[in-house]
PDB file of C-alpha atoms in Angstrom:
ATOM      1  CA  UNK O   1      -3.469  13.970   8.797  1.00  0.00           C
ATOM      2  CA  UNK O   2      -4.979  15.509  11.894  1.00  0.00           C
ATOM      3  CA  UNK O   3      -2.742  15.561  14.946  1.00  0.00           C
ATOM      4  CA  UNK O   4      -3.258  12.770  17.442  1.00  0.00           C
ATOM      5  CA  UNK O   5      -6.580  13.253  19.207  1.00  0.00           C
ATOM      6  CA  UNK O   6      -7.661  15.994  16.773  1.00  0.00           C
ATOM      7  CA  UNK O   7     -10.935  15.500  14.917  1.00  0.00           C
ATOM      8  CA  UNK O   8     -11.474  16.888  11.455  1.00  0.00           C
ATOM      9  CA  UNK O   9     -15.126  17.871  10.992  1.00  0.00           C
ATOM     10  CA  UNK O  10     -16.378  17.149   7.500  1.00  0.00           C
ATOM     11  CA  UNK O  11     -19.189  18.737   5.531  1.00  0.00           C
ATOM     12  CA  UNK O  12     -22.204  16.490   6.225  1.00  0.00           C
ATOM     13  CA  UNK O  13     -25.129  16.043   3.818  1.00  0.00           C
ATOM     14  CA  UNK O  14     -28.210  13.819   3.929  1.00  0.00           C
ATOM     15  CA  UNK O  15     -29.276  12.686   0.451  1.00  0.00           C
ATOM     16  CA  UNK O  16     -33.076  12.891   0.648  1.00  0.00           C
ATOM     17  CA  UNK O  17     -33.423  10.936  -2.620  1.00  0.00           C
ATOM     18  CA  UNK O  18     -32.275   7.768  -0.856  1.00  0.00           C
ATOM     19  CA  UNK O  19     -33.512   8.469   2.669  1.00  0.00           C
ATOM     20  CA  UNK O  20     -36.797   8.003   4.495  1.00  0.00           C
ATOM     21  CA  UNK O  21     -38.823  11.228   4.836  1.00  0.00           C
ATOM     22  CA  UNK O  22     -38.082  11.504   8.580  1.00  0.00           C
ATOM     23  CA  UNK O  23     -34.388  10.507   8.338  1.00  0.00           C
ATOM     24  CA  UNK O  24     -31.604  12.646   9.722  1.00  0.00           C
ATOM     25  CA  UNK O  25     -27.963  12.710   8.753  1.00  0.00           C
ATOM     26  CA  UNK O  26     -25.663  10.507  10.802  1.00  0.00           C
ATOM     27  CA  UNK O  27     -23.033  12.510  12.663  1.00  0.00           C
ATOM     28  CA  UNK O  28     -19.383  11.936  11.836  1.00  0.00           C
ATOM     29  CA  UNK O  29     -18.835  11.180  15.543  1.00  0.00           C
ATOM     30  CA  UNK O  30     -21.275   8.256  15.290  1.00  0.00           C
ATOM     31  CA  UNK O  31     -19.637   7.038  12.087  1.00  0.00           C
ATOM     32  CA  UNK O  32     -16.187   7.112  13.740  1.00  0.00           C
ATOM     33  CA  UNK O  33     -17.559   5.145  16.699  1.00  0.00           C
ATOM     34  CA  UNK O  34     -18.810   2.494  14.268  1.00  0.00           C
ATOM     35  CA  UNK O  35     -15.463   2.451  12.416  1.00  0.00           C
ATOM     36  CA  UNK O  36     -13.633   1.965  15.717  1.00  0.00           C
ATOM     37  CA  UNK O  37     -15.823  -1.021  16.660  1.00  0.00           C
ATOM     38  CA  UNK O  38     -16.000  -2.729  13.241  1.00  0.00           C
ATOM     39  CA  UNK O  39     -13.842  -5.836  13.034  1.00  0.00           C
ATOM     40  CA  UNK O  40     -13.953  -6.711   9.328  1.00  0.00           C
ATOM     41  CA  UNK O  41     -13.554  -4.314   6.423  1.00  0.00           C
ATOM     42  CA  UNK O  42     -13.557  -4.883   2.676  1.00  0.00           C
ATOM     43  CA  UNK O  43     -10.670  -3.189   0.857  1.00  0.00           C
ATOM     44  CA  UNK O  44     -11.089  -2.306  -2.821  1.00  0.00           C
ATOM     45  CA  UNK O  45      -7.931  -1.597  -4.808  1.00  0.00           C
ATOM     46  CA  UNK O  46      -7.218  -1.320  -8.537  1.00  0.00           C
ATOM     47  CA  UNK O  47      -5.058  -3.828 -10.398  1.00  0.00           C
ATOM     48  CA  UNK O  48      -2.428  -2.462 -12.816  1.00  0.00           C
ATOM     49  CA  UNK O  49      -4.703  -3.394 -15.755  1.00  0.00           C
ATOM     50  CA  UNK O  50      -7.588  -1.378 -14.253  1.00  0.00           C
ATOM     51  CA  UNK O  51      -9.662  -4.287 -12.934  1.00  0.00           C
ATOM     52  CA  UNK O  52     -10.931  -4.016  -9.350  1.00  0.00           C
ATOM     53  CA  UNK O  53      -9.704  -6.223  -6.520  1.00  0.00           C
ATOM     54  CA  UNK O  54     -11.658  -6.634  -3.273  1.00  0.00           C
ATOM     55  CA  UNK O  55     -10.527  -8.493  -0.168  1.00  0.00           C
ATOM     56  CA  UNK O  56     -11.587  -8.663   3.486  1.00  0.00           C
ATOM     57  CA  UNK O  57      -9.180  -7.521   6.177  1.00  0.00           C
ATOM     58  CA  UNK O  58      -8.948  -6.044   9.648  1.00  0.00           C
ATOM     59  CA  UNK O  59      -8.406  -2.347  10.243  1.00  0.00           C
ATOM     60  CA  UNK O  60      -7.874   0.053  13.126  1.00  0.00           C
ATOM     61  CA  UNK O  61      -9.171   3.637  13.326  1.00  0.00           C
ATOM     62  CA  UNK O  62      -6.573   5.937  14.841  1.00  0.00           C
ATOM     63  CA  UNK O  63      -5.599   9.592  14.468  1.00  0.00           C
ATOM     64  CA  UNK O  64      -8.271  10.384  11.882  1.00  0.00           C
ATOM     65  CA  UNK O  65      -7.534   7.467   9.557  1.00  0.00           C
ATOM     66  CA  UNK O  66      -8.235   3.783   8.990  1.00  0.00           C
ATOM     67  CA  UNK O  67      -5.079   1.648   9.087  1.00  0.00           C
ATOM     68  CA  UNK O  68      -4.596  -1.773   7.522  1.00  0.00           C
ATOM     69  CA  UNK O  69      -1.674  -4.080   6.820  1.00  0.00           C
ATOM     70  CA  UNK O  70      -0.717  -6.240   3.858  1.00  0.00           C
ATOM     71  CA  UNK O  71       2.206  -8.313   2.706  1.00  0.00           C
ATOM     72  CA  UNK O  72       4.253  -6.551   0.018  1.00  0.00           C
ATOM     73  CA  UNK O  73       3.679  -9.415  -2.453  1.00  0.00           C
ATOM     74  CA  UNK O  74      -0.053  -9.818  -1.767  1.00  0.00           C
ATOM     75  CA  UNK O  75      -2.326  -8.661  -4.589  1.00  0.00           C
ATOM     76  CA  UNK O  76      -3.519  -5.619  -2.608  1.00  0.00           C
ATOM     77  CA  UNK O  77       0.069  -4.692  -1.746  1.00  0.00           C
ATOM     78  CA  UNK O  78       1.105  -4.920  -5.392  1.00  0.00           C
ATOM     79  CA  UNK O  79      -1.932  -2.888  -6.472  1.00  0.00           C
ATOM     80  CA  UNK O  80      -1.064  -0.111  -4.014  1.00  0.00           C
ATOM     81  CA  UNK O  81       2.352   0.150  -5.643  1.00  0.00           C
ATOM     82  CA  UNK O  82       0.729   1.451  -8.827  1.00  0.00           C
ATOM     83  CA  UNK O  83      -2.479   3.110  -7.570  1.00  0.00           C
ATOM     84  CA  UNK O  84      -2.941   4.267  -3.958  1.00  0.00           C
ATOM     85  CA  UNK O  85      -6.664   5.109  -4.322  1.00  0.00           C
ATOM     86  CA  UNK O  86      -8.795   2.752  -2.213  1.00  0.00           C
ATOM     87  CA  UNK O  87     -12.243   2.223  -0.760  1.00  0.00           C
ATOM     88  CA  UNK O  88     -12.798   0.548   2.618  1.00  0.00           C
ATOM     89  CA  UNK O  89     -16.288  -0.667   3.524  1.00  0.00           C
ATOM     90  CA  UNK O  90     -17.830  -2.227   6.606  1.00  0.00           C
ATOM     91  CA  UNK O  91     -21.311  -2.786   7.935  1.00  0.00           C
ATOM     92  CA  UNK O  92     -24.121  -5.144   8.752  1.00  0.00           C
ATOM     93  CA  UNK O  93     -24.871  -8.214   6.689  1.00  0.00           C
ATOM     94  CA  UNK O  94     -28.649  -8.281   7.186  1.00  0.00           C
ATOM     95  CA  UNK O  95     -31.294  -6.182   5.455  1.00  0.00           C
ATOM     96  CA  UNK O  96     -33.238  -3.744   7.617  1.00  0.00           C
ATOM     97  CA  UNK O  97     -30.715  -3.332  10.411  1.00  0.00           C
ATOM     98  CA  UNK O  98     -27.436  -1.634  11.106  1.00  0.00           C
ATOM     99  CA  UNK O  99     -25.410   0.764   9.053  1.00  0.00           C
ATOM    100  CA  UNK O 100     -22.944   0.380   6.211  1.00  0.00           C
ATOM    101  CA  UNK O 101     -19.956   2.701   5.979  1.00  0.00           C
ATOM    102  CA  UNK O 102     -17.820   3.484   2.937  1.00  0.00           C
ATOM    103  CA  UNK O 103     -14.506   5.358   3.246  1.00  0.00           C
ATOM    104  CA  UNK O 104     -12.747   6.621   0.119  1.00  0.00           C
ATOM    105  CA  UNK O 105      -9.184   7.885   0.213  1.00  0.00           C
ATOM    106  CA  UNK O 106      -5.542   7.346  -0.608  1.00  0.00           C
ATOM    107  CA  UNK O 107      -3.505   4.628   1.116  1.00  0.00           C
ATOM    108  CA  UNK O 108      -0.302   6.192   2.458  1.00  0.00           C
ATOM    109  CA  UNK O 109       2.399   3.913   3.817  1.00  0.00           C
ATOM    110  CA  UNK O 110       3.284   4.312   7.501  1.00  0.00           C
ATOM    111  CA  UNK O 111       6.998   3.767   8.191  1.00  0.00           C
ATOM    112  CA  UNK O 112       7.663   5.755  11.369  1.00  0.00           C
ATOM    113  CA  UNK O 113       8.587   3.096  13.938  1.00  0.00           C
ATOM    114  CA  UNK O 114       7.107   4.970  16.912  1.00  0.00           C
ATOM    115  CA  UNK O 115       3.786   5.321  15.114  1.00  0.00           C
ATOM    116  CA  UNK O 116       3.940   1.683  13.968  1.00  0.00           C
ATOM    117  CA  UNK O 117       4.464   0.661  17.595  1.00  0.00           C
ATOM    118  CA  UNK O 118       1.342   2.596  18.601  1.00  0.00           C
ATOM    119  CA  UNK O 119      -0.611   0.952  15.772  1.00  0.00           C
ATOM    120  CA  UNK O 120       0.668  -2.504  16.744  1.00  0.00           C
ATOM    121  CA  UNK O 121      -0.590  -1.881  20.287  1.00  0.00           C
ATOM    122  CA  UNK O 122      -3.952  -0.718  18.900  1.00  0.00           C
ATOM    123  CA  UNK O 123      -4.238  -3.904  16.784  1.00  0.00           C
ATOM    124  CA  UNK O 124      -3.549  -6.108  19.775  1.00  0.00           C
ATOM    125  CA  UNK O 125      -5.973  -4.147  21.995  1.00  0.00           C
ATOM    126  CA  UNK O 126      -8.733  -4.497  19.394  1.00  0.00           C
ATOM    127  CA  UNK O 127      -8.162  -8.034  18.107  1.00  0.00           C
ATOM    128  CA  UNK O 128      -6.443  -9.766  21.032  1.00  0.00           C
ATOM    129  CA  UNK O 129      -2.977 -11.144  21.864  1.00  0.00           C
ATOM    130  CA  UNK O 130      -2.954 -13.461  18.836  1.00  0.00           C
ATOM    131  CA  UNK O 131      -2.536 -10.308  16.751  1.00  0.00           C
ATOM    132  CA  UNK O 132       0.670  -9.081  18.425  1.00  0.00           C
ATOM    133  CA  UNK O 133       3.021  -7.439  15.919  1.00  0.00           C
ATOM    134  CA  UNK O 134       6.628  -6.503  16.432  1.00  0.00           C
ATOM    135  CA  UNK O 135       7.927  -3.498  14.497  1.00  0.00           C
ATOM    136  CA  UNK O 136      10.993  -3.959  12.359  1.00  0.00           C
ATOM    137  CA  UNK O 137      12.443  -1.965   9.468  1.00  0.00           C
ATOM    138  CA  UNK O 138       9.414   0.283   8.937  1.00  0.00           C
ATOM    139  CA  UNK O 139       6.819  -2.509   8.919  1.00  0.00           C
ATOM    140  CA  UNK O 140       5.036  -5.035  11.100  1.00  0.00           C
ATOM    141  CA  UNK O 141       6.821  -8.329  11.614  1.00  0.00           C
ATOM    142  CA  UNK O 142       4.317 -11.181  11.660  1.00  0.00           C
ATOM    143  CA  UNK O 143       6.731 -13.659  13.253  1.00  0.00           C
ATOM    144  CA  UNK O 144       5.054 -13.394  16.667  1.00  0.00           C
ATOM    145  CA  UNK O 145       1.477 -13.236  15.353  1.00  0.00           C
ATOM    146  CA  UNK O 146      -0.284 -16.484  16.147  1.00  0.00           C
ATOM    147  CA  UNK O 147      -3.777 -15.679  14.815  1.00  0.00           C
ATOM    148  CA  UNK O 148      -2.704 -14.875  11.253  1.00  0.00           C
ATOM    149  CA  UNK O 149      -2.084 -17.598   8.705  1.00  0.00           C
ATOM    150  CA  UNK O 150       1.606 -18.300   8.091  1.00  0.00           C
ATOM    151  CA  UNK O 151       3.214 -16.386   5.233  1.00  0.00           C
ATOM    152  CA  UNK O 152       3.031 -18.135   1.873  1.00  0.00           C
ATOM    153  CA  UNK O 153       5.725 -15.977   0.306  1.00  0.00           C
ATOM    154  CA  UNK O 154       9.116 -17.545  -0.223  1.00  0.00           C
ATOM    155  CA  UNK O 155      10.951 -14.248  -0.423  1.00  0.00           C
ATOM    156  CA  UNK O 156      12.829 -11.883   1.836  1.00  0.00           C
ATOM    157  CA  UNK O 157       9.462 -10.141   2.329  1.00  0.00           C
ATOM    158  CA  UNK O 158       7.904 -13.197   4.013  1.00  0.00           C
ATOM    159  CA  UNK O 159       6.589 -12.388   7.474  1.00  0.00           C
ATOM    160  CA  UNK O 160       6.570  -8.653   6.781  1.00  0.00           C
ATOM    161  CA  UNK O 161       3.397  -6.553   6.637  1.00  0.00           C
ATOM    162  CA  UNK O 162       3.360  -3.024   5.280  1.00  0.00           C
ATOM    163  CA  UNK O 163       0.994  -0.685   7.121  1.00  0.00           C
ATOM    164  CA  UNK O 164      -1.120   1.915   5.329  1.00  0.00           C
ATOM    165  CA  UNK O 165      -3.232   4.834   6.571  1.00  0.00           C
ATOM    166  CA  UNK O 166      -6.348   5.977   4.725  1.00  0.00           C
ATOM    167  CA  UNK O 167      -7.551   9.414   5.744  1.00  0.00           C
ATOM    168  CA  UNK O 168     -11.104   9.849   4.399  1.00  0.00           C
ATOM    169  CA  UNK O 169     -11.616  12.185   1.448  1.00  0.00           C
ATOM    170  CA  UNK O 170     -15.275  11.221   1.126  1.00  0.00           C
ATOM    171  CA  UNK O 171     -17.279   8.805   3.250  1.00  0.00           C
ATOM    172  CA  UNK O 172     -20.839   7.505   3.117  1.00  0.00           C
ATOM    173  CA  UNK O 173     -23.160   6.083   5.758  1.00  0.00           C
ATOM    174  CA  UNK O 174     -26.161   3.978   4.765  1.00  0.00           C
ATOM    175  CA  UNK O 175     -28.512   3.629   7.730  1.00  0.00           C
ATOM    176  CA  UNK O 176     -31.077   0.799   7.857  1.00  0.00           C
ATOM    177  CA  UNK O 177     -32.359   0.884  11.443  1.00  0.00           C
ATOM    178  CA  UNK O 178     -36.133   1.235  11.030  1.00  0.00           C
ATOM    179  CA  UNK O 179     -35.697   3.998   8.475  1.00  0.00           C
ATOM    180  CA  UNK O 180     -33.265   4.464   5.649  1.00  0.00           C
ATOM    181  CA  UNK O 181     -30.725   7.240   5.393  1.00  0.00           C
ATOM    182  CA  UNK O 182     -27.788   8.093   3.172  1.00  0.00           C
ATOM    183  CA  UNK O 183     -25.245  10.484   4.645  1.00  0.00           C
ATOM    184  CA  UNK O 184     -22.194  11.822   2.807  1.00  0.00           C
ATOM    185  CA  UNK O 185     -19.207  13.370   4.535  1.00  0.00           C
ATOM    186  CA  UNK O 186     -16.729  15.429   2.501  1.00  0.00           C
ATOM    187  CA  UNK O 187     -13.336  16.351   3.959  1.00  0.00           C
ATOM    188  CA  UNK O 188     -11.154  19.322   3.048  1.00  0.00           C
ATOM    189  CA  UNK O 189      -7.645  18.277   2.029  1.00  0.00           C
TER     190      UNK O 189
END
């Protein structure tokens, strides 16, 4: 992952087949700005039997990656145990406006407590004090989170959220503001 504050510049391509004649490629800087502001993302994972699983969640962009959290026994958490490849999407819900973003990558678990503390602060700054997380044993503790639903697990994992980072391998931007554009960003890894 890039060092904190470092930006990795991807190869940027506009796909003219799916873009208006006067369209230009979206810059990665603009895409990152949109990722930072987006509140809801859709996470796609793969079940052990190969079927897809999609669920909405919140995510934070930090240090060149999207970060999300999940309970270890939630379907997405179980899926990540067998296949770390994911897709995160976000965007507008109306035709003819906004931009949709798709980020493909590998979900890597974050366990460093200092980094988790920084991510917990980023979550609270973005989503408000109801989303305060304590850090305990390499994960978020949801005990002090008032905005999240209470844990439904009846295990030792209840109230624990694993945090994952997804550094983009490939990303797409689908612009719909007056003209259509399809931008692809490819990252060297």
